Short mmCIF file of C-alpha atoms and ligand atoms in Angstrom, two decimals:
data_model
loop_
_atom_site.label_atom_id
_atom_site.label_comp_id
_atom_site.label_asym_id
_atom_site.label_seq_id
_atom_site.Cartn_x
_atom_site.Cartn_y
_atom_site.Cartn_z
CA UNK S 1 -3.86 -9.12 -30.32
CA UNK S 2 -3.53 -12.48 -27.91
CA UNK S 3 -2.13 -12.39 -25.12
CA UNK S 4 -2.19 -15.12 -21.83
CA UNK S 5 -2.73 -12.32 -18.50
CA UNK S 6 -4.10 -8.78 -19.46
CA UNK S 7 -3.12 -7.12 -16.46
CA UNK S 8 -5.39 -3.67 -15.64
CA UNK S 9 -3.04 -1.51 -14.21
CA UNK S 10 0.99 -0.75 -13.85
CA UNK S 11 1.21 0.41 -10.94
CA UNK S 12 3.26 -1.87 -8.26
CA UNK S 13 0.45 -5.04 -8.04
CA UNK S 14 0.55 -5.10 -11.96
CA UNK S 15 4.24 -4.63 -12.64
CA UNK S 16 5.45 -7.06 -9.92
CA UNK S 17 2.62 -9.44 -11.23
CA UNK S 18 4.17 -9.22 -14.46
CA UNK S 19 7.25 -9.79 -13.76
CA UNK S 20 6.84 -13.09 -11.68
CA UNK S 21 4.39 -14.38 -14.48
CA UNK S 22 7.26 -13.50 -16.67
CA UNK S 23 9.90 -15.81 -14.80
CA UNK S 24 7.26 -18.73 -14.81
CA UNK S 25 6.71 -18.56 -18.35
CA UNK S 26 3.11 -16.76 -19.19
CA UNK S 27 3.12 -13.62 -21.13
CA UNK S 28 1.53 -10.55 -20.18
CA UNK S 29 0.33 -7.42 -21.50
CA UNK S 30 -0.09 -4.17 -19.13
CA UNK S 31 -2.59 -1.13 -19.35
CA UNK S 32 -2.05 1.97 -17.88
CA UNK S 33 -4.49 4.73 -17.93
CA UNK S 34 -1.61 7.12 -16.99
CA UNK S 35 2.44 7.82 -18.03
CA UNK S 36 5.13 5.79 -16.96
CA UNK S 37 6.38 9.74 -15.69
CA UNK S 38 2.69 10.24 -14.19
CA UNK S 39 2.98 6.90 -12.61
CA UNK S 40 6.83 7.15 -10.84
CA UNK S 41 5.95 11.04 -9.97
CA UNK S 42 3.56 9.69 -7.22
CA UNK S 43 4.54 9.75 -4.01
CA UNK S 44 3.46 6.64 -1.82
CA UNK S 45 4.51 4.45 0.21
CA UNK S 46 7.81 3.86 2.35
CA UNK S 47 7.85 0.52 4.02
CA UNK S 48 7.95 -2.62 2.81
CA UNK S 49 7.48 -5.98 4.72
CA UNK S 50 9.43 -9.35 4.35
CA UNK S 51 6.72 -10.92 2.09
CA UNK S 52 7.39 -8.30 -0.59
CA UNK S 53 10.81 -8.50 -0.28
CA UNK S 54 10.95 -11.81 -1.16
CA UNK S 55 8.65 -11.63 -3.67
CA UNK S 56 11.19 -8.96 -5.22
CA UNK S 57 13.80 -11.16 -5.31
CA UNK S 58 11.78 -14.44 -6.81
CA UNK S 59 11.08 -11.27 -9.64
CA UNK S 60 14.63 -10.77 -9.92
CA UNK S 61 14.16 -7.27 -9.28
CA UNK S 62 16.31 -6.90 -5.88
CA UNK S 63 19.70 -5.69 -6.89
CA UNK S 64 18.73 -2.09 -5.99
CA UNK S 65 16.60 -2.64 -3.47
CA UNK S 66 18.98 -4.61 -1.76
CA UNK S 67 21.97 -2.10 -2.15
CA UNK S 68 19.76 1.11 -1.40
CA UNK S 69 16.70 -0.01 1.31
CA UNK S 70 17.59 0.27 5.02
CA UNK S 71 16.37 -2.62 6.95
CA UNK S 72 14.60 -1.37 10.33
CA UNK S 73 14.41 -3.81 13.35
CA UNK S 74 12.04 -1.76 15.35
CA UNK S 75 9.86 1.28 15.09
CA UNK S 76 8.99 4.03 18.18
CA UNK S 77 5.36 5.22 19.37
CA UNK S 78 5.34 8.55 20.93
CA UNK S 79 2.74 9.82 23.26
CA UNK S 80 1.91 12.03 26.15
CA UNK S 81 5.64 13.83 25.80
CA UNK S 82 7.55 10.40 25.70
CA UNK S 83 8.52 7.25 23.24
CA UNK S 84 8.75 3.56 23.27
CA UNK S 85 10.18 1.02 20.97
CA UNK S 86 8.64 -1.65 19.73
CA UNK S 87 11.88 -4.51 18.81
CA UNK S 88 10.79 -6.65 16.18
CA UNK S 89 13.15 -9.17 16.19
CA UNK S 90 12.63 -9.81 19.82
CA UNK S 91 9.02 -10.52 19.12
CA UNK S 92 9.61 -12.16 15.22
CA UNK S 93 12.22 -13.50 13.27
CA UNK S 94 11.53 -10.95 11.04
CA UNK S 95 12.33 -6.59 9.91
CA UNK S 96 11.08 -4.27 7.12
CA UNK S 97 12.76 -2.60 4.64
CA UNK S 98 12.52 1.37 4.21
CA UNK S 99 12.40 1.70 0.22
CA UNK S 100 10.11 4.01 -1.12
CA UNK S 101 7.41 2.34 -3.39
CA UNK S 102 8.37 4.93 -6.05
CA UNK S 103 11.44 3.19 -6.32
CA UNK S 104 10.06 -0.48 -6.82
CA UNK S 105 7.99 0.97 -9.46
CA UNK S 106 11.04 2.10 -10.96
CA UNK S 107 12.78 -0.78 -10.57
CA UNK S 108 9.87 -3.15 -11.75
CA UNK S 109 9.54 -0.88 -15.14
CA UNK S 110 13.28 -0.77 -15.74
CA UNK S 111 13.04 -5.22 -15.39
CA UNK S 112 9.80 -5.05 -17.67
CA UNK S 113 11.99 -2.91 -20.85
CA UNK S 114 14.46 -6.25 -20.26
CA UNK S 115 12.50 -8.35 -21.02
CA UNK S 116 10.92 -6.96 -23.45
CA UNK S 117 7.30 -6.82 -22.58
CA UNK S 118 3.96 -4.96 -23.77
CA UNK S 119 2.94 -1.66 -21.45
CA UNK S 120 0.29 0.44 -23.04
CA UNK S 121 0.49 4.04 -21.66
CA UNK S 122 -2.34 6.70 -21.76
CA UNK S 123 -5.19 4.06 -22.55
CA UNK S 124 -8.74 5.20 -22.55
CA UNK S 125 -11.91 3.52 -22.15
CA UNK S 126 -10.85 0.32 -21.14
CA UNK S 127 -13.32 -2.35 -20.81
CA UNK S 128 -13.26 -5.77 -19.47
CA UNK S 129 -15.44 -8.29 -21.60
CA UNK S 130 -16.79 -11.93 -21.41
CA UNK S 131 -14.98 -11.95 -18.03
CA UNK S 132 -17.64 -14.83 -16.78
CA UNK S 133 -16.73 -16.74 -20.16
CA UNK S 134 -14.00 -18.83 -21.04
CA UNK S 135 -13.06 -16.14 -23.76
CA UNK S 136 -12.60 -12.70 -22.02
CA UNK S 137 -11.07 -10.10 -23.92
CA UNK S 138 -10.30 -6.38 -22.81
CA UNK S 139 -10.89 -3.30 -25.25
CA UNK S 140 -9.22 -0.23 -25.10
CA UNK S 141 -8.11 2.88 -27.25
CA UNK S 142 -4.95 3.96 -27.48
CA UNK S 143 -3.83 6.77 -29.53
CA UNK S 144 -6.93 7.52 -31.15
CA UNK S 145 -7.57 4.16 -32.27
CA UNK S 146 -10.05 1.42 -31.01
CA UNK S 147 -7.80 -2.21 -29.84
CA UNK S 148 -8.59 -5.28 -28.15
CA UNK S 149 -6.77 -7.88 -26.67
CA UNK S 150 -7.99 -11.64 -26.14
CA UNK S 151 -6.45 -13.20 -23.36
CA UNK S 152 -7.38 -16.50 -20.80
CA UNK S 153 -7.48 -14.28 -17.54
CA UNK S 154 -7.46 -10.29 -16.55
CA UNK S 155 -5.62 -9.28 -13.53
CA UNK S 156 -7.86 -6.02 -12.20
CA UNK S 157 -4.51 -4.64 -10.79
CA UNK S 158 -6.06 -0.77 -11.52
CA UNK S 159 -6.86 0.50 -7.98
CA UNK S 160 -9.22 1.91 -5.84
CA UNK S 161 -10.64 4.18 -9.15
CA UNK S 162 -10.36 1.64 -12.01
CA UNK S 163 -12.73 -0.49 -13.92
CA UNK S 164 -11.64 -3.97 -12.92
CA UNK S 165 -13.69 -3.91 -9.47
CA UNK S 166 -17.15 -2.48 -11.03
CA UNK S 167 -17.11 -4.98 -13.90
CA UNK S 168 -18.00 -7.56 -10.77
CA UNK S 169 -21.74 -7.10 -10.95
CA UNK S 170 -23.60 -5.17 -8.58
CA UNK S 171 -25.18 -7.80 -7.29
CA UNK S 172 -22.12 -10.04 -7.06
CA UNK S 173 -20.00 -7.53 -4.91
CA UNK S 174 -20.49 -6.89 -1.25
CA UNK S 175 -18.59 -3.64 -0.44
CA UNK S 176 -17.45 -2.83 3.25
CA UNK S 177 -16.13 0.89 4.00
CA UNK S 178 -15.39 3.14 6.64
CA UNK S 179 -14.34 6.30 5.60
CA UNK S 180 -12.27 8.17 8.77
CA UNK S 181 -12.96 12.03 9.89
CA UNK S 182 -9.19 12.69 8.75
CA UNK S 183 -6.93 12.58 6.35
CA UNK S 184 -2.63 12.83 6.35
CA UNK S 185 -0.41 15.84 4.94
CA UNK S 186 2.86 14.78 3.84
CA UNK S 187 5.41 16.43 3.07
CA UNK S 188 9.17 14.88 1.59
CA UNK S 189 12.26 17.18 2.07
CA UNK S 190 15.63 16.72 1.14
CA UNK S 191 16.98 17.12 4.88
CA UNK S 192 18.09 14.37 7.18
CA UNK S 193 15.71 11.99 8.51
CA UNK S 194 15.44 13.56 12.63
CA UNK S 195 15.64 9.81 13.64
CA UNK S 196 17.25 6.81 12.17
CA UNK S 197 13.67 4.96 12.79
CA UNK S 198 10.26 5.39 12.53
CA UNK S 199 8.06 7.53 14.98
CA UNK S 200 4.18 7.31 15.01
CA UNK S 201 3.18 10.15 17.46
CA UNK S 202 -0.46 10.42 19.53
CA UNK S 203 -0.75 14.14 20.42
CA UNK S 204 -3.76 15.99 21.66
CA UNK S 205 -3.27 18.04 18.90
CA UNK S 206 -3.64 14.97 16.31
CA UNK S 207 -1.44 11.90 14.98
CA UNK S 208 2.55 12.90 13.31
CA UNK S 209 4.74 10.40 11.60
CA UNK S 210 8.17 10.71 10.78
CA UNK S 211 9.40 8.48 8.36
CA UNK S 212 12.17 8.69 5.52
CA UNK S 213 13.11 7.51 2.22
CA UNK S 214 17.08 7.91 2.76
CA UNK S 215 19.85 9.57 4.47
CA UNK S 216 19.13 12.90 2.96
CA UNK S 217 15.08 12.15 2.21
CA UNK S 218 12.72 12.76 4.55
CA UNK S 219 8.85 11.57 4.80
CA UNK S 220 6.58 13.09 7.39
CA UNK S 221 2.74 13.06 8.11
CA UNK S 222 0.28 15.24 10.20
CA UNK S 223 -3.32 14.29 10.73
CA UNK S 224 -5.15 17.07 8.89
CA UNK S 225 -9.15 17.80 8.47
CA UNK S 226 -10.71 15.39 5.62
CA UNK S 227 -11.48 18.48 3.85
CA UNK S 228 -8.72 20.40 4.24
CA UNK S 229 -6.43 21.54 1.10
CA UNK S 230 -2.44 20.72 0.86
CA UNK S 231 -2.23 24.60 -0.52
CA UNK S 232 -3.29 26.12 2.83
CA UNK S 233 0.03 24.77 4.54
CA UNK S 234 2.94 26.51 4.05
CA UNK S 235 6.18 24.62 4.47
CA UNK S 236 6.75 26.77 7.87
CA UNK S 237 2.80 25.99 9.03
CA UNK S 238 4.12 22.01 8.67
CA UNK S 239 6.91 22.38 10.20
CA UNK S 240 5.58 24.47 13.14
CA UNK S 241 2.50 21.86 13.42
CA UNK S 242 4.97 18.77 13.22
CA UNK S 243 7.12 20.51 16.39
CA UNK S 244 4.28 20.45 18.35
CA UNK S 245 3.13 16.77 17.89
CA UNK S 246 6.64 14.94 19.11
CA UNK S 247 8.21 14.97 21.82
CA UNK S 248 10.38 17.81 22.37
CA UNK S 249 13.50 15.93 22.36
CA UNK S 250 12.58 15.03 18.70
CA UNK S 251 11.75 18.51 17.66
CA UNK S 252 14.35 19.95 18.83
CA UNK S 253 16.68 18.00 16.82
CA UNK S 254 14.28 18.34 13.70
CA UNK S 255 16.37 20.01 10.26
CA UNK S 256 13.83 21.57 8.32
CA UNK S 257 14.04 22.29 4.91
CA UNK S 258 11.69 23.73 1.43
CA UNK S 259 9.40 20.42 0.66
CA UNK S 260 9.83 18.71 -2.49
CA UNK S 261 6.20 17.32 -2.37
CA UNK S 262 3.28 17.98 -0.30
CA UNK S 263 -0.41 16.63 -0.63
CA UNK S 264 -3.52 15.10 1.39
CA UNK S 265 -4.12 11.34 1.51
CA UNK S 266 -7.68 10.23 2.61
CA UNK S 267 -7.95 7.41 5.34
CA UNK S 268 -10.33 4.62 4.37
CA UNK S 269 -10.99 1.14 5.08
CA UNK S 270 -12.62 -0.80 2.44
CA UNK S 271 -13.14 -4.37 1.26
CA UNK S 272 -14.78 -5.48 -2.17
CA UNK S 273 -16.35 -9.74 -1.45
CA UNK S 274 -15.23 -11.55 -3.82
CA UNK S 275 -12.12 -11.31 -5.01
CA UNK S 276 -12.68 -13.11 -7.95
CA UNK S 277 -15.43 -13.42 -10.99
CA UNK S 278 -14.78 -15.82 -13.65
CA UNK S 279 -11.89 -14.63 -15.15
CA UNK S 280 -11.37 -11.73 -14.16
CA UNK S 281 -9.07 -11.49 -10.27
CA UNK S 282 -8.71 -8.05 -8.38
CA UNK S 283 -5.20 -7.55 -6.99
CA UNK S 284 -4.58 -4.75 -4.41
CA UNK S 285 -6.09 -1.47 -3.94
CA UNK S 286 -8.47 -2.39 -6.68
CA UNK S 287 -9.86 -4.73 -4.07
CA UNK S 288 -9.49 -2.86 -0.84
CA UNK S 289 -8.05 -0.01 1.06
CA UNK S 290 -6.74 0.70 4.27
CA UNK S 291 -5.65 3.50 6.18
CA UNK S 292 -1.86 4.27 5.41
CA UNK S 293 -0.91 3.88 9.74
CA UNK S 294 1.32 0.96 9.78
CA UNK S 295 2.48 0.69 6.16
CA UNK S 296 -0.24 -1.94 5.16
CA UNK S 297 -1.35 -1.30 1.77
CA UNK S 298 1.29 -1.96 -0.61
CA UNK S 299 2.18 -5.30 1.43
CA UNK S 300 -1.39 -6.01 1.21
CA UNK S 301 -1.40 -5.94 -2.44
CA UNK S 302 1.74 -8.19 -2.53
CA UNK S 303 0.28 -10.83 -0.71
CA UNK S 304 -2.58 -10.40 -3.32
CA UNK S 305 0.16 -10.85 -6.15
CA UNK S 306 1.57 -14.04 -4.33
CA UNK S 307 -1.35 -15.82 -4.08
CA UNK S 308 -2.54 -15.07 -8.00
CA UNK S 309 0.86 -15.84 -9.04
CA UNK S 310 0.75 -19.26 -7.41
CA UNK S 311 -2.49 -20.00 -9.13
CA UNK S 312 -1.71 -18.86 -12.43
CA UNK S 313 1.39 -20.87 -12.53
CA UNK S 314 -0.40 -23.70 -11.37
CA UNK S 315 -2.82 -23.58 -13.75
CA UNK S 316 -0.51 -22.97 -16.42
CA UNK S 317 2.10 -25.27 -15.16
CA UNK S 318 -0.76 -28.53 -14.28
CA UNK S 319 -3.67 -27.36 -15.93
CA UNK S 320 -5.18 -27.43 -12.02
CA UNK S 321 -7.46 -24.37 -11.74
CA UNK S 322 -7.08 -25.42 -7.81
CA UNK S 323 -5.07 -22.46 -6.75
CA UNK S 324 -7.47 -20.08 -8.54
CA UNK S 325 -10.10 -21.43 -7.34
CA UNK S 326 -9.03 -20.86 -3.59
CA UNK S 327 -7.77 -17.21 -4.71
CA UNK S 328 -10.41 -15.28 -3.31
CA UNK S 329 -11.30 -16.84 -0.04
CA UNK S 330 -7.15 -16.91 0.29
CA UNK S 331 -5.95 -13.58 -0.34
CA UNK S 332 -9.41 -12.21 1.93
CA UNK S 333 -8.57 -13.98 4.66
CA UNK S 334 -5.08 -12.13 5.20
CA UNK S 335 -7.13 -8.80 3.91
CA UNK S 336 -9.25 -8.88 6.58
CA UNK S 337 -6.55 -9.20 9.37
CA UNK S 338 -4.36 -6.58 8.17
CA UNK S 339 -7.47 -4.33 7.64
CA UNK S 340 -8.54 -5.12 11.51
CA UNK S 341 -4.67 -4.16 11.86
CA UNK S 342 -4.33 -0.36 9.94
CA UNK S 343 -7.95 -0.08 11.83
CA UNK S 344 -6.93 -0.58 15.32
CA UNK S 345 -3.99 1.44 15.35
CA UNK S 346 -5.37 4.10 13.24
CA UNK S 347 -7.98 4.56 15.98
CA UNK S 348 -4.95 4.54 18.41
CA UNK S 349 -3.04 7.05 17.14
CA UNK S 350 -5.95 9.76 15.76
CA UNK S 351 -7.46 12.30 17.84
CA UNK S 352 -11.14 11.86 16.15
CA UNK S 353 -13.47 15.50 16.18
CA UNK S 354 -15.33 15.62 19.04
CA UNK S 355 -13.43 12.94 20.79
CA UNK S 356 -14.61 12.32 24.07
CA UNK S 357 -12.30 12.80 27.21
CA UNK S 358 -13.02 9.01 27.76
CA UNK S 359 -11.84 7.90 24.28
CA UNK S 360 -8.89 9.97 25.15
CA UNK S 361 -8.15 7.81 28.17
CA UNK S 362 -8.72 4.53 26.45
CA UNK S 363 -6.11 5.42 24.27
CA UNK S 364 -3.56 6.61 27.07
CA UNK S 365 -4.37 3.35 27.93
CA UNK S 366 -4.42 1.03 25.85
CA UNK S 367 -0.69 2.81 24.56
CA UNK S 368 0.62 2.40 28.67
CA UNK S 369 -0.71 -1.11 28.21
CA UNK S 370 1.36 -1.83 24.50
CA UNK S 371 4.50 0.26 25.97
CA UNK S 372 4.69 -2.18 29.43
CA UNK S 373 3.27 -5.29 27.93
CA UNK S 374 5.61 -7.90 26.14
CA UNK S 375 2.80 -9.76 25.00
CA UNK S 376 0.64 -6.63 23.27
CA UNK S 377 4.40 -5.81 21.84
CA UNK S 378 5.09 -9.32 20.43
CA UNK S 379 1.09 -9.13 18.73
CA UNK S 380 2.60 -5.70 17.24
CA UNK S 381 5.38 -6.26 16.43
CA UNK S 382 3.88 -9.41 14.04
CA UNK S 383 1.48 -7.48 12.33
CA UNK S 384 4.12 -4.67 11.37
CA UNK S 385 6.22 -6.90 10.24
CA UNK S 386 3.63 -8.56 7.96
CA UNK S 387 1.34 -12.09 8.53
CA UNK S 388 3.36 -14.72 7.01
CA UNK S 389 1.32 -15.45 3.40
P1 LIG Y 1 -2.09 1.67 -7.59
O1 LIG Y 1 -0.73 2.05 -7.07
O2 LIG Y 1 -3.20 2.62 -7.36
O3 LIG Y 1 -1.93 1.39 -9.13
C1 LIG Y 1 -3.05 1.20 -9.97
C2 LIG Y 1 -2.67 1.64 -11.36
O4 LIG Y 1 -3.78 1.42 -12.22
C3 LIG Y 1 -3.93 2.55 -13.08
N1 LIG Y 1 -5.34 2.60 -13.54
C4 LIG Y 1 -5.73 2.15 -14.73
N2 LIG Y 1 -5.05 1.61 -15.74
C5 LIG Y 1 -5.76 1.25 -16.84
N3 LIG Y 1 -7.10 1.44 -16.97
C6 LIG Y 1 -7.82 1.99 -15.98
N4 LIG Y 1 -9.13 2.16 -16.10
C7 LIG Y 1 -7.13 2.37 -14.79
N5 LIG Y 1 -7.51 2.93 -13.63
C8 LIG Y 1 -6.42 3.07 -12.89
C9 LIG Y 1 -3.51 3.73 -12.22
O5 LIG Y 1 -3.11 4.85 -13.01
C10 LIG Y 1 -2.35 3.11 -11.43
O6 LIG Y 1 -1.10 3.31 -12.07
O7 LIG Y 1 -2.57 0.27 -6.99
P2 LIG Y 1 -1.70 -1.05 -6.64
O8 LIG Y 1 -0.76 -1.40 -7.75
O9 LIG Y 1 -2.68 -2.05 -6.17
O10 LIG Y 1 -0.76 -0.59 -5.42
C11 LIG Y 1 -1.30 -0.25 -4.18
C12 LIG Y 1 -0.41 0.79 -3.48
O11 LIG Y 1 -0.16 1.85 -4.38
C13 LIG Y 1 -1.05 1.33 -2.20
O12 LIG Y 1 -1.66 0.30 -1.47
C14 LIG Y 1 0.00 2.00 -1.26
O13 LIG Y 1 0.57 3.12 -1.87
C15 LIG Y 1 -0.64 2.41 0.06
N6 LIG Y 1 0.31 3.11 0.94
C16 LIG Y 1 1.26 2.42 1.66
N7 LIG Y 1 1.34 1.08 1.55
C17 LIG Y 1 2.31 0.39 2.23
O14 LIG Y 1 2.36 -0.84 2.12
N8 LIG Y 1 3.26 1.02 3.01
C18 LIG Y 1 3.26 2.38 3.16
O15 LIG Y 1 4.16 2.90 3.82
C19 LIG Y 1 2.20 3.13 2.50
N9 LIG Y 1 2.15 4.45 2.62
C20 LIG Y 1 0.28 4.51 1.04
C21 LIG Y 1 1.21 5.15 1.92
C22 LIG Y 1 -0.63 5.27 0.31
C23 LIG Y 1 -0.63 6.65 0.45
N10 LIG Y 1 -1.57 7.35 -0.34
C24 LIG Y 1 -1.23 8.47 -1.13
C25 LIG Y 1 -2.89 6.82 -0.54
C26 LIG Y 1 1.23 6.51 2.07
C27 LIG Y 1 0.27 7.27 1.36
C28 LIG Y 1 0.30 8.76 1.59
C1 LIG Y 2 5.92 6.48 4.48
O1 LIG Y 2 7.15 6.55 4.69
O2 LIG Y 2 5.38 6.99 3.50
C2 LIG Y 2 5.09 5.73 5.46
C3 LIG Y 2 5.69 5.00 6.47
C4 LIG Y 2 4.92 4.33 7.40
C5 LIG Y 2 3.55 4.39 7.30
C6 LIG Y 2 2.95 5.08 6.28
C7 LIG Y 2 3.71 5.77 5.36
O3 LIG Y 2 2.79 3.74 8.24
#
């Protein structure tokens, strides 16, 4: 088999990847190590900036997002017993879009059957070859049965657990991590959202986020321990524990229901230097990580898919490697602000074990400083809504 892109992964980097490669003309073939069922069962992420967006529509895969996704103009940050709202489109001429990243999936796979091209489900032992060549090739089995696929370029689109990122030799990669004394419990329920925006709550008692999917679909976090296990909460334990991190205005207006889903999500940041070798380009989580407190990752990963895209089509388009040549330093640079973003305000909004009483205050503070400051609002308020690309 020949193909142009072999693209690791079909999860939402991959597929939207694939899709934009497809509209310029290069053909690609996508692995996934899972089912398409395994892949639109998991439950991830809920906001999506204007970057994406648009990169959804240049895909021609908007119609549904469009119809379905609620555009949000401003989010609220709860502490001490009260809320503010941050307004984005005082601050930037831009929103976000609530649309669940399950759905994009969905809608990326249901554009990828159009057109008509090659996913491999349920591949094993996938390997990336020759990637420092002009001739890599990736090999796989499928089915039992040993294949291989020569291409010009691999797209390491796999994640934080896939191969692409440790075929980079050791001592090519520089690895930055900070793994956080927490983790999130979410929980989705099929009861109304208890606010038609966003709340990220401080509380002594640890972070909460309520967040939805749609009218009737409901998303919400609480800070748990790293270790702890989404079996010893019962759906009443959440709910109780949720109460008592927002205000009481919220809570008391709170419809609680049986969850649908419930599991623990890590928080990490991490950042793999460079993002490139040879032939072979990471693309989103395969490449770095951040904590999931302002909605970062997925958006992250798009601007990852932007900037390959532009190369690739370059290339293809000019025969000028210029664009891929500028990949890595490009897509890091945004990386690295939108990681310093997820970090700051995950540090905001956590109570940390053994937090000190003056940590505390620095928080109350530096909140009371975001909630009566137009300027710390505006610097927000442009980071939620995504760094232009
Ligand atoms: P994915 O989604 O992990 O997809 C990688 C795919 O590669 C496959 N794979 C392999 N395939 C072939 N061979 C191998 N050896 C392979 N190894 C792995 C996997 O099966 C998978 O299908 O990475 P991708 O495409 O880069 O997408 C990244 C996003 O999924 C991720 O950044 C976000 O979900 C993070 N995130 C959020 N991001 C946002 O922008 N906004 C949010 O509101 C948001 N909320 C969240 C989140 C992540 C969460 N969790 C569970 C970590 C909320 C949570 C709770
Ligand atoms: C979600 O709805 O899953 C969600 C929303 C905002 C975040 C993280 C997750 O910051």
């Amino acid at each position: 088999m020949r193909t142009q892109v072999v693209i690791v992964g079909g999860g939402p980097s991959g597929l939207l990847l694939g899709q934009l490669l497809h509209k310029a003309g290069i053909e690609t073939v996508v692995l996934e190590r899972k089912s398409r069922a395994y892949v639109l069962g998991r439950i991830r992420a809920g906001v999506l900036e204007r970057g994406l967006v648009g990169l959804m529509r240049e895909a021609g895969v908007d119609a549904r997002m469009t119809a379905e996704g609620y555009v949000h103009d401003g989010t609220l940050i709860a502490y001490d017993g009260d809320m503010f709202r941050v307004d984005f489109t005082k601050h930037t001429d831009a929103t976000v879009l609530v649309y669940g990243q399950t759905e994009v999936t969905r809608d990326l796979y249901a554009a990828r059957d159009d057109i008509g091209a090659k996913t491999h489900f349920e591949v094993e032992n996938v390997v990336i070859e020759d990637a420092d060549s002009d001739h890599p090739f990736v090999a796989f089995r499928e089915g039992g049965v040993d294949q291989r696929i020569d291409c010009d370029f691999v797209a390491g689109c796999d994640g934080f657990h896939g191969v692409s990122r440790k075929t980079i030799p050791a001592d090519v990669r520089r690895e930055y991590e900070k793994v956080y004394p927490f983790g999130w419990l979410g929980i989705l329920s099929e009861t109304p959202p208890v606010n038609d925006e966003l709340i990220y709550a401080n509380s002594d008692r640890g972070f909460a986020l309520c967040s939805m999917r749609n009218a009737n679909l409901s998303r919400y976090y609480i800070q748990c321990d790293a270790s702890d296990n989404a079996d010893n909460w019962s759906d009443e334990a959440f709910w109780t524990e949720l109460r008592k991190r927002i205000p009481a205005s919220v809570a008391d207006s709170l419809v609680t229901g049986p969850s649908i889903e419930k599991s623990i999500a890590p928080l990490r940041s991490f950042v793999t230097e460079p993002m490139r070798w040879g032939r072979l380009f990471l693309c989103g989580d395969a490449a770095h990580i951040v904590p999931p407190t302002g909605a970062k990752g997925l958006n992250t990963a798009a601007s990852d898919v932007h900037y390959l895209y532009q190369g690739l089509r370059q290339f293809y388009a000019e025969g000028d490697a210029a664009g891929l040549d500028a990949y890595s330093a490009q897509a890091l640079a945004r990386v690295w602000k939108t990681e310093r973003f997820s970090w700051w305000f995950s540090n905001l909004m956590h109570h940390a074990p053994g937090q000190s009483d003056f940590d505390k205050k620095m928080q109350l503070a530096e909140l009371a400083f975001l909630r009566d400051s137009p300027e710390a609002q505006a610097s927000f308020a442009l980071n939620y809504v995504g760094l232009p690309y």
